[in-house]
XYZ file of C-alpha atoms in Angstrom:
667
model
C -61.772 -63.506 -13.000
C -58.105 -62.553 -13.342
C -58.936 -60.134 -16.222
C -61.580 -58.236 -14.130
C -59.213 -58.027 -11.289
C -56.489 -56.778 -13.610
C -58.784 -54.076 -15.111
C -59.643 -52.898 -11.673
C -56.039 -52.848 -10.640
C -55.199 -50.766 -13.708
C -57.978 -48.422 -13.191
C -56.797 -47.936 -9.655
C -53.305 -47.230 -10.686
C -54.401 -44.616 -13.267
C -56.545 -42.954 -10.609
C -53.898 -42.858 -8.105
C -51.366 -41.494 -10.733
C -53.785 -38.598 -11.718
C -54.483 -37.861 -7.884
C -50.659 -37.595 -7.445
C -50.329 -35.131 -10.269
C -53.321 -33.105 -9.168
C -52.241 -32.895 -5.517
C -49.695 -30.036 -6.014
C -52.346 -27.885 -7.860
C -55.040 -28.471 -5.258
C -53.985 -25.993 -2.488
C -55.176 -22.720 -4.483
C -58.578 -24.318 -5.044
C -58.981 -25.413 -1.564
C -58.080 -21.879 -0.586
C -60.841 -20.559 -2.825
C -63.260 -23.061 -1.121
C -62.159 -21.920 2.283
C -62.623 -18.289 1.353
C -66.342 -18.997 0.333
C -67.044 -21.004 3.504
C -65.385 -18.153 5.788
C -67.418 -15.452 4.063
C -70.746 -17.315 4.596
C -69.907 -18.159 8.120
C -68.903 -14.604 8.856
C -72.112 -13.224 7.379
C -74.115 -15.425 9.814
C -72.218 -14.150 12.684
C -71.636 -10.387 11.935
C -74.227 -9.297 9.370
C -75.712 -6.599 11.498
C -72.486 -5.590 13.433
C -70.947 -2.327 12.324
C -68.108 -3.007 14.806
C -67.435 -6.322 13.141
C -67.186 -4.766 9.813
C -64.426 -2.379 11.109
C -62.565 -5.121 12.624
C -62.642 -7.290 9.517
C -61.523 -4.370 7.433
C -58.541 -3.783 9.685
C -57.748 -7.559 9.833
C -57.810 -7.587 5.977
C -55.266 -4.682 5.838
C -53.113 -6.316 8.582
C -53.088 -9.736 6.957
C -51.983 -8.179 3.443
C -49.159 -6.217 5.178
C -47.951 -9.397 7.025
C -47.985 -11.195 3.703
C -45.854 -8.484 2.181
C -43.482 -8.516 5.091
C -43.156 -12.304 5.138
C -42.258 -12.412 1.480
C -39.083 -10.299 1.807
C -37.001 -13.443 1.390
C -38.593 -14.534 -1.797
C -38.497 -13.062 -5.376
C -40.171 -9.751 -5.998
C -42.734 -11.442 -8.383
C -43.728 -14.064 -5.731
C -43.959 -11.402 -3.068
C -46.299 -9.291 -5.135
C -48.634 -12.480 -6.425
C -49.018 -13.545 -2.716
C -49.822 -10.032 -1.596
C -52.715 -9.661 -4.382
C -54.066 -12.992 -3.426
C -54.450 -12.353 0.203
C -55.733 -8.770 -0.369
C -58.373 -10.099 -2.825
C -59.424 -12.931 -0.620
C -59.779 -10.825 2.623
C -61.646 -8.265 0.821
C -64.271 -10.494 -0.505
C -64.674 -12.147 2.955
C -65.125 -8.733 4.481
C -67.758 -7.852 1.778
C -69.610 -11.181 2.187
C -69.746 -11.019 5.964
C -71.397 -7.560 5.721
C -73.680 -7.951 2.798
C -74.015 -11.493 2.329
C -72.219 -13.933 -0.057
C -74.993 -13.770 -2.676
C -75.603 -10.027 -2.555
C -74.699 -7.836 -5.757
C -71.504 -8.874 -7.528
C -70.095 -10.806 -4.912
C -71.239 -14.359 -6.297
C -69.747 -13.380 -9.724
C -66.436 -12.085 -8.297
C -66.191 -15.295 -6.195
C -66.491 -17.557 -9.042
C -64.526 -15.645 -11.728
C -61.994 -14.032 -9.439
C -61.330 -17.155 -7.219
C -60.981 -19.255 -10.448
C -58.499 -16.742 -11.898
C -56.431 -16.607 -8.775
C -56.226 -20.340 -8.277
C -55.386 -20.927 -11.802
C -52.577 -18.160 -11.615
C -50.939 -20.204 -9.016
C -51.414 -23.421 -10.895
C -49.877 -21.733 -13.966
C -46.923 -20.410 -11.827
C -46.232 -23.924 -10.444
C -46.250 -25.451 -13.989
C -43.859 -22.901 -15.317
C -41.436 -23.388 -12.372
C -41.121 -27.203 -12.935
C -43.176 -30.165 -14.223
C -41.068 -32.769 -12.171
C -40.859 -31.177 -8.676
C -38.624 -28.560 -7.282
C -36.571 -26.396 -9.535
C -32.984 -27.075 -9.699
C -30.785 -24.564 -7.917
C -28.610 -22.394 -10.202
C -24.857 -22.892 -10.164
C -24.259 -19.384 -8.656
C -26.778 -19.992 -5.719
C -25.255 -23.533 -5.413
C -21.832 -22.072 -5.021
C -22.964 -19.299 -2.458
C -24.816 -21.958 -0.431
C -21.689 -24.113 -0.118
C -19.689 -21.214 1.286
C -22.163 -20.090 3.837
C -23.819 -17.329 1.605
C -26.912 -19.078 0.512
C -29.215 -15.996 0.910
C -26.910 -13.740 -1.153
C -27.932 -12.655 -4.634
C -25.713 -12.250 -7.629
C -26.488 -9.319 -9.737
C -25.026 -7.695 -12.777
C -22.055 -9.764 -13.961
C -19.317 -8.451 -16.428
C -17.149 -10.846 -18.200
C -13.595 -9.713 -19.407
C -10.466 -11.601 -20.650
C -9.266 -13.347 -17.650
C -11.467 -11.274 -15.251
C -15.021 -11.929 -13.981
C -16.672 -9.191 -11.957
C -20.170 -9.875 -10.302
C -22.153 -7.580 -8.105
C -23.164 -9.259 -4.798
C -26.234 -8.149 -2.594
C -26.333 -9.921 0.851
C -29.273 -10.564 3.009
C -30.183 -7.450 4.924
C -29.895 -7.635 8.722
C -28.375 -11.163 8.503
C -25.169 -10.911 6.487
C -22.357 -8.150 6.034
C -19.414 -7.665 3.808
C -17.261 -9.181 6.568
C -19.008 -12.443 5.751
C -17.970 -12.490 2.220
C -14.215 -11.594 3.433
C -14.263 -14.739 5.566
C -15.664 -16.700 2.826
C -13.193 -15.906 0.129
C -10.819 -18.709 0.767
C -13.937 -21.219 0.657
C -14.907 -19.576 -2.744
C -11.545 -20.190 -4.057
C -11.540 -23.756 -2.759
C -14.945 -24.376 -4.400
C -13.709 -23.034 -7.710
C -10.298 -24.826 -7.333
C -8.285 -21.590 -7.672
C -5.558 -20.029 -5.716
C -6.608 -17.763 -2.916
C -5.192 -14.645 -4.481
C -7.482 -15.321 -7.503
C -10.590 -14.322 -5.488
C -11.194 -10.943 -4.036
C -14.013 -8.846 -2.858
C -14.375 -5.028 -3.170
C -17.090 -3.934 -0.590
C -19.204 -0.931 -1.617
C -18.465 2.351 0.178
C -22.139 3.041 0.431
C -23.551 -0.234 1.755
C -22.515 -2.711 4.425
C -24.063 -5.623 2.470
C -23.187 -4.796 -1.195
C -19.913 -5.175 -3.189
C -18.394 -6.896 -6.077
C -16.907 -10.187 -6.309
C -13.751 -10.470 -8.689
C -12.398 -13.675 -9.995
C -9.338 -14.144 -12.030
C -9.217 -17.652 -13.407
C -5.812 -17.759 -14.885
C -2.626 -16.608 -13.287
C -0.962 -14.308 -15.974
C 1.935 -13.588 -13.491
C 3.404 -17.340 -13.691
C 5.645 -16.445 -16.491
C 8.651 -14.507 -15.527
C 9.158 -11.168 -17.340
C 12.825 -9.979 -17.498
C 13.550 -6.405 -16.963
C 14.319 -4.768 -20.365
C 14.785 -1.041 -19.660
C 12.740 1.904 -18.252
C 9.202 2.626 -19.490
C 9.591 6.343 -20.227
C 13.317 7.409 -20.544
C 13.626 11.269 -20.343
C 10.088 11.673 -18.991
C 8.935 13.662 -16.145
C 8.841 12.092 -12.548
C 5.207 13.353 -12.510
C 4.424 10.704 -15.209
C 3.454 7.098 -14.010
C 6.213 4.735 -13.075
C 5.779 1.235 -14.608
C 7.153 -1.328 -12.022
C 5.401 -4.532 -13.410
C 2.003 -5.850 -14.465
C -1.170 -7.091 -12.585
C -2.511 -10.633 -12.980
C -4.892 -9.777 -15.579
C -2.162 -8.425 -17.846
C -2.546 -4.507 -17.150
C 0.479 -2.560 -16.208
C 1.323 -1.917 -12.599
C 2.125 1.830 -12.056
C 2.638 4.020 -9.223
C 3.211 7.771 -8.659
C 5.368 9.959 -6.435
C 4.630 13.493 -6.713
C 1.056 14.739 -6.027
C -1.481 15.971 -8.466
C -4.338 18.288 -7.228
C -6.184 17.919 -10.401
C -6.238 14.171 -9.920
C -6.817 14.548 -6.132
C -3.677 12.810 -5.471
C -1.026 13.732 -2.517
C 2.458 12.830 -2.848
C 3.361 9.389 -1.985
C 5.943 8.017 0.612
C 6.476 4.308 0.057
C 7.249 1.290 2.426
C 8.621 -1.668 0.536
C 8.272 -4.803 2.636
C 9.138 -8.466 1.996
C 10.786 -11.335 3.480
C 14.031 -12.931 2.384
C 13.684 -14.513 -1.121
C 10.538 -12.483 -1.958
C 12.021 -10.463 -4.585
C 12.434 -7.122 -2.646
C 15.577 -6.157 -4.319
C 14.131 -6.552 -7.860
C 11.181 -4.483 -6.833
C 13.348 -1.872 -5.782
C 15.560 -2.028 -8.901
C 12.319 -1.536 -10.881
C 11.225 1.383 -8.998
C 14.700 2.943 -8.973
C 15.518 2.589 -12.634
C 11.997 4.164 -13.229
C 12.942 7.092 -11.094
C 16.481 7.627 -12.338
C 15.482 7.486 -16.043
C 13.319 10.744 -15.468
C 14.716 14.109 -16.271
C 13.522 16.184 -13.239
C 14.332 14.171 -10.157
C 17.419 13.562 -7.895
C 17.874 10.564 -5.542
C 19.690 10.145 -2.316
C 20.457 6.518 -1.242
C 21.418 5.082 1.944
C 22.387 1.328 1.661
C 24.147 -0.500 4.388
C 24.852 -3.461 2.164
C 27.489 -1.723 0.308
C 25.341 -1.084 -2.772
C 25.105 -4.869 -3.342
C 22.095 -4.459 -5.684
C 22.469 -1.082 -6.743
C 26.170 -0.697 -7.837
C 25.608 -0.486 -11.475
C 23.464 2.630 -10.869
C 25.954 4.373 -8.469
C 26.768 7.299 -10.866
C 23.251 8.207 -11.155
C 22.426 9.101 -7.486
C 22.968 12.558 -6.312
C 24.263 11.298 -3.036
C 24.854 7.696 -1.834
C 26.300 6.474 1.447
C 26.642 2.912 2.928
C 25.198 3.317 6.291
C 26.680 4.327 9.649
C 27.803 7.814 10.099
C 27.124 8.478 6.489
C 23.558 7.670 6.809
C 23.266 9.867 10.076
C 24.800 12.846 8.120
C 22.191 12.126 5.306
C 19.254 12.173 7.662
C 20.440 15.335 9.317
C 21.005 16.877 5.978
C 17.400 15.964 5.059
C 15.950 17.503 8.024
C 17.539 20.920 7.142
C 16.902 20.522 3.385
C 13.170 19.783 3.663
C 12.257 23.231 5.166
C 14.716 24.964 2.795
C 12.945 23.497 -0.097
C 9.495 24.150 1.216
C 10.453 27.679 1.688
C 11.711 28.127 -1.835
C 8.374 26.620 -3.303
C 6.292 28.889 -0.922
C 8.219 31.735 -2.106
C 7.697 30.979 -5.594
C 3.871 30.452 -5.022
C 3.870 26.775 -5.326
C 1.404 25.025 -2.971
C 3.227 21.810 -3.842
C 5.896 20.487 -6.348
C 4.871 20.581 -9.852
C 6.704 19.960 -13.242
C 6.946 23.636 -13.661
C 8.890 24.058 -10.374
C 11.631 21.979 -11.969
C 12.104 24.472 -14.913
C 13.795 27.849 -14.903
C 11.424 30.316 -13.231
C 10.181 32.481 -16.161
C 6.627 32.747 -15.276
C 5.693 36.067 -13.329
C 3.080 33.974 -11.315
C 5.851 32.196 -9.874
C 8.315 34.889 -9.330
C 10.012 35.442 -5.888
C 10.386 39.278 -6.576
C 8.184 41.701 -4.898
C 7.037 43.313 -8.197
C 6.124 39.995 -9.489
C 8.336 40.238 -12.662
C 10.062 37.089 -13.774
C 12.821 36.031 -11.461
C 14.681 33.606 -13.569
C 15.591 31.399 -10.661
C 16.891 27.827 -11.343
C 14.114 25.306 -10.950
C 13.944 22.731 -8.209
C 13.921 18.971 -9.350
C 11.823 16.670 -7.298
C 13.740 14.650 -4.656
C 13.662 10.872 -3.612
C 15.319 9.757 -0.208
C 15.634 6.002 -0.389
C 16.575 4.291 2.879
C 17.431 0.613 1.973
C 17.301 -2.070 4.782
C 16.094 0.667 7.005
C 15.799 -1.670 10.108
C 19.400 -0.881 10.815
C 18.959 2.904 10.330
C 15.947 2.920 12.604
C 17.605 1.086 15.368
C 20.562 3.435 15.087
C 18.670 6.878 14.731
C 15.248 6.123 16.286
C 11.904 6.642 14.632
C 11.520 10.163 15.458
C 13.935 11.289 12.627
C 12.088 9.178 9.876
C 8.636 10.250 11.185
C 9.457 14.104 11.306
C 10.934 13.710 7.655
C 7.999 11.777 6.413
C 5.408 14.161 7.826
C 7.038 17.241 6.282
C 8.778 16.054 2.903
C 5.560 16.052 0.723
C 5.222 19.836 0.884
C 8.898 20.048 -0.134
C 8.654 18.084 -3.197
C 10.274 15.122 -1.797
C 9.314 11.389 -1.361
C 10.705 9.143 1.330
C 11.122 5.372 0.432
C 11.837 2.903 3.287
C 12.714 -0.732 2.508
C 12.964 -3.440 5.063
C 11.967 -7.080 5.394
C 9.520 -6.853 8.392
C 7.854 -3.667 9.300
C 6.657 -4.891 12.815
C 6.155 -2.963 15.840
C 9.593 -3.875 17.168
C 11.257 -2.585 13.960
C 9.157 0.524 13.205
C 6.865 2.588 15.554
C 3.138 3.077 14.757
C 3.700 6.650 14.029
C 6.492 6.112 11.408
C 4.345 3.377 9.688
C 1.320 5.709 9.632
C 3.429 8.289 7.951
C 4.262 5.709 5.121
C 0.627 4.985 3.864
C 1.695 3.664 0.353
C 3.179 0.188 0.309
C 4.630 -2.463 -1.967
C 3.963 -5.533 -0.022
C 5.831 -8.782 -1.280
C 5.763 -12.171 0.030
C 6.072 -12.678 3.786
C 5.365 -14.791 6.691
C 1.493 -15.214 6.994
C 1.806 -13.736 10.594
C 3.293 -10.537 9.050
C 0.601 -9.584 6.514
C -1.188 -7.096 8.895
C 2.107 -5.186 9.339
C 2.479 -4.663 5.556
C -1.224 -4.144 4.340
C -4.278 -2.265 5.959
C -6.827 -4.677 7.371
C -9.291 -3.446 4.699
C -7.170 -4.583 1.896
C -6.543 -8.024 3.731
C -10.438 -8.497 4.030
C -10.739 -7.930 0.335
C -8.593 -10.996 -0.185
C -4.899 -9.905 -0.366
C -2.699 -12.425 1.249
C 1.085 -11.921 0.639
C 1.778 -14.475 3.381
C 0.339 -17.010 0.984
C 3.303 -16.680 -1.347
C 6.201 -16.503 1.171
C 9.349 -16.852 -0.624
C 7.835 -19.176 -3.293
C 6.756 -16.462 -5.684
C 9.406 -13.780 -5.991
C 8.315 -10.510 -7.320
C 4.622 -11.052 -6.573
C 3.355 -8.111 -4.669
C 0.239 -5.975 -3.700
C 0.618 -2.253 -4.178
C -1.595 0.342 -2.239
C -0.922 3.979 -2.966
C -2.547 7.121 -3.817
C -3.354 7.329 -7.718
C -4.418 3.697 -7.844
C -7.995 2.572 -8.236
C -8.753 1.113 -4.714
C -10.485 -1.678 -6.346
C -6.960 -2.715 -7.363
C -5.447 -2.954 -3.981
C -6.280 -6.542 -3.635
C -5.144 -7.419 -7.085
C -1.701 -9.097 -7.220
C 0.943 -7.948 -9.506
C 4.498 -8.911 -10.283
C 7.673 -7.011 -10.793
C 10.160 -7.581 -13.603
C 13.150 -9.780 -12.757
C 16.757 -8.461 -13.044
C 19.098 -10.922 -14.510
C 22.742 -10.542 -15.392
C 21.617 -9.190 -18.730
C 20.230 -6.264 -16.967
C 23.588 -4.929 -15.657
C 24.519 -3.339 -18.971
C 21.075 -1.571 -19.159
C 21.460 -0.292 -15.756
C 24.993 0.954 -16.557
C 23.830 2.702 -19.561
C 20.975 4.138 -17.644
C 23.471 5.597 -15.095
C 25.517 7.259 -17.659
C 22.441 8.678 -19.342
C 21.523 10.247 -15.963
C 25.021 11.736 -15.511
C 24.768 13.432 -18.910
C 21.006 14.341 -19.038
C 19.652 13.884 -15.576
C 18.818 16.780 -13.137
C 21.343 18.008 -10.647
C 20.568 19.239 -7.216
C 19.280 22.793 -7.343
C 21.158 25.635 -5.328
C 18.807 25.505 -2.322
C 19.113 21.878 -1.891
C 23.008 22.090 -2.352
C 23.421 24.944 0.167
C 21.124 23.597 2.904
C 22.952 20.137 2.673
C 26.485 21.723 2.766
C 25.489 24.032 5.552
C 24.594 21.002 7.733
C 27.212 18.314 6.544
C 29.893 20.337 4.725
C 31.769 18.167 2.198
C 30.214 14.965 3.335
C 27.444 15.996 0.785
C 29.090 15.061 -2.479
C 26.398 15.757 -5.151
C 26.394 13.755 -8.337
C 29.813 12.848 -9.508
C 31.763 10.361 -11.401
C 32.218 7.217 -9.153
C 34.360 5.329 -11.440
C 37.639 5.683 -9.422
C 35.587 5.229 -6.203
C 34.312 1.907 -7.300
C 37.885 0.662 -7.870
C 39.075 1.423 -4.503
C 35.940 0.888 -2.307
C 36.202 -1.814 0.167
C 33.921 -2.837 3.154
C 35.395 -1.901 6.500
C 35.536 -4.148 9.385
C 33.057 -3.544 12.121
C 32.553 -4.154 15.808
C 29.402 -5.175 17.413
C 28.500 -1.414 18.198
C 29.287 0.087 14.755
C 27.092 0.041 11.799
C 28.529 -0.525 8.275
C 30.139 2.812 7.198
C 31.286 3.980 4.012
C 34.703 2.859 3.192
C 37.345 5.298 2.273
C 40.617 4.790 0.267
C 43.561 5.132 2.853
C 44.742 8.294 1.003
C 41.201 9.853 1.473
C 41.364 9.079 5.126
C 44.778 10.753 5.568
C 45.224 14.162 7.217
C 45.006 17.664 5.545
C 47.809 17.623 2.885
C 48.311 21.353 3.688
C 48.897 20.765 7.391
C 52.370 20.958 8.761
C 53.485 17.337 9.814
C 55.294 16.899 13.115
C 59.068 16.189 12.824
C 60.274 12.771 14.037
C 63.711 12.494 15.314
C 65.747 9.422 14.739
C 64.962 6.659 17.045
C 61.748 8.165 18.095
C 58.329 6.505 17.872
C 56.087 7.665 15.073
C 53.534 10.181 16.196
C 49.929 9.180 17.013
C 46.978 9.599 14.680
C 46.439 13.262 15.620
C 50.128 14.271 15.960
C 50.882 13.688 19.730
C 53.826 11.263 20.669
C 52.752 8.090 22.049
C 53.397 7.832 25.953
C 53.153 11.597 26.500
C 49.867 13.007 27.992
C 49.214 16.324 26.576
C 48.642 19.371 28.864
C 44.924 20.822 28.968
C 45.590 23.522 26.503
C 47.364 20.937 24.072
C 44.506 18.598 24.524
C 41.743 21.067 23.577
C 43.803 22.101 20.603
C 44.141 18.472 19.671
C 40.353 17.961 20.026
C 39.634 20.914 17.828
C 42.082 19.484 15.179
C 40.347 16.040 15.442
C 36.934 17.747 14.664
C 38.523 19.493 11.722
C 40.075 16.272 10.308
C 36.721 14.450 10.837
C 35.001 17.047 8.641
C 37.598 16.895 6.102
C 37.120 13.214 5.945
C 33.473 13.607 5.393
C 32.419 12.216 8.696
C 29.989 14.975 10.007
C 28.347 12.879 12.818
C 30.587 11.911 15.661
C 30.304 10.603 19.287
C 32.615 9.341 22.028
C 33.040 5.925 20.384
C 34.597 7.520 17.254
C 37.377 8.961 19.517
C 38.447 5.665 21.362
C 41.730 5.152 19.386
C 42.376 8.974 19.751
C 41.887 8.712 23.490
C 44.246 5.787 23.750
C 46.845 7.491 21.705
C 46.800 10.818 23.528
C 46.218 9.418 27.109
C 42.796 10.946 27.519
C 39.549 9.337 28.843
C 36.171 8.847 27.172
C 34.552 11.085 29.895
C 36.964 13.682 28.981
C 35.811 13.541 25.311
C 32.176 13.684 26.311
C 32.974 16.912 28.171
C 34.700 18.384 25.271
C 31.877 17.339 22.939
C 29.471 19.171 25.087
C 31.809 22.315 25.120
C 31.989 22.306 21.409
C 28.074 22.123 21.280
C 27.977 25.088 23.543
C 30.328 27.023 21.148
C 28.406 26.149 18.124
C 30.955 23.775 16.601
C 28.545 20.707 17.138
C 24.674 20.221 16.988
C 22.934 17.426 18.725
C 21.357 14.932 16.507
C 18.090 12.964 17.171
C 20.225 10.010 18.563
C 21.400 10.508 22.111
C 25.207 10.810 22.313
C 25.792 11.597 18.667
C 26.719 15.165 17.415
C 26.748 16.748 14.079
C 29.739 18.897 13.159
C 28.812 22.259 11.976
C 30.975 23.144 8.894
C 33.740 25.524 9.951
C 32.840 28.240 7.587
C 29.030 27.977 8.315
C 27.328 29.743 11.126
C 25.637 27.285 13.585
């Protein structure tokens, strides 16, 4: 009895197992049976109806189209298979309804075609899996985790330390912005730093782009500065300032190149305290100063703290204050003079040929177009270090005008400051400095340094802060936009680099370019002997000190006491025994000069400021003079306005500040 029950139990188990295995394959066959029943029933109802035939035909077309539309979320093969199945079934039902299921070839097509379609679906299911649903791919699983389940990974390129995969998002449901928001989650899923994952959206599609993953940070090992990349090369050649995280060189360009479709670059260098902004500046400056056809003007309120070994290489260097005011005034006049020279010599923009002696008739300034032999014009770089002080002192208008006009004059403006926020720099000035080297910063300041589109691609200098000095993003003309969100790192300047910089400075003195006659004449016409040109700074370095400041005075360039003395050719006033020594400008203390004497003293004061190289003055510069001569500040303000009316002074962009017109130069 037990054996019989056991046999029945075993037979029941086998039957249940076979039924369980057959169930997933039954729906196609049930569908074939349903089509046969539907065709037979339709024939009984509409065999003699022409209208029914039209309706069934239209229904078949509509059902096939709906199947194709509904399959847009599936693979192309499944979509096509489904549409063919529905089209075949609906066509047979239409034929059976009008002619009868047993008419002509309809029985044969039903038996053979139905079996083929049902078996094709069974085969498809068997190939997909034999144990249930197909396991999800690793890529699809990753995308599902970060909220991009419907996105599809396409062509993938694997390079050393770099994986690039094309990404297609779900049309109408996902955009490139969704990927930008998911980048930090992708980095988390891959256990990588945020900067290791970025996304380059397609310029032609809002739902396609390339996902770039750099698994190993090749920037973690510090590289010490070992010298310029191309000593004696041209400023038109690329400037190497570091390397990217995949090991490729980090390069920038300053002059434009019409053949490459590149405009001249002005740069903003931005980074918080401890971010390595000084080393980034030194990397760029040493590259510039090592080229044969460029001059540099430098304003640095920090008394050349980082740049002192390079001091002899600059064409003109000032420490800030009145010196920077004079430099900005000179720039505003030098730029149109340089533009005029380039235009006269038929250069639409500066090129390497412009820096050479003009022996080509095509670039002659003579009316007969014969070679003019004019000296060439080297490229020019105006560098404003710690520019927040200068912007506060001079206002944004001066910088904005210079930046907007300098490109056509063969001149690049480089502005360096810690935080280019709206309270430090106007939007107009920021817009005129589109190229940027963005180092670590406060996360809230990222948008001040980088364009929003680059941040959306995965660039986040706020993630570094001051923990990774030298790490940076570079956005500039000449760089592939796909590189904008790729982090790089500049080389580190250690004490061992000082001797290299000093050697470079001496090379620049011997072999580097000197300012052309046009630039020199325009600068001296505006600021006189305040513009020094390249000179030997050895003695100056031995005597330079940082002057004391009051709250209203920016750091100014210190002078040796002998340099600040009066004109040695001027006749000194006599001092009788027992008298008090004369005041700074030659009037005895305690005696107020009469109006004629006061005007003469004021004229002498302007001459002495000019001789001392201070070409920008205002009422505050005469405070000691007023006290010594018994004159008031309002009286000085009136005399300044009178001197401006006479052409001895010119107003600057800063209210209350006046530029001294060199005595032998017409206003």
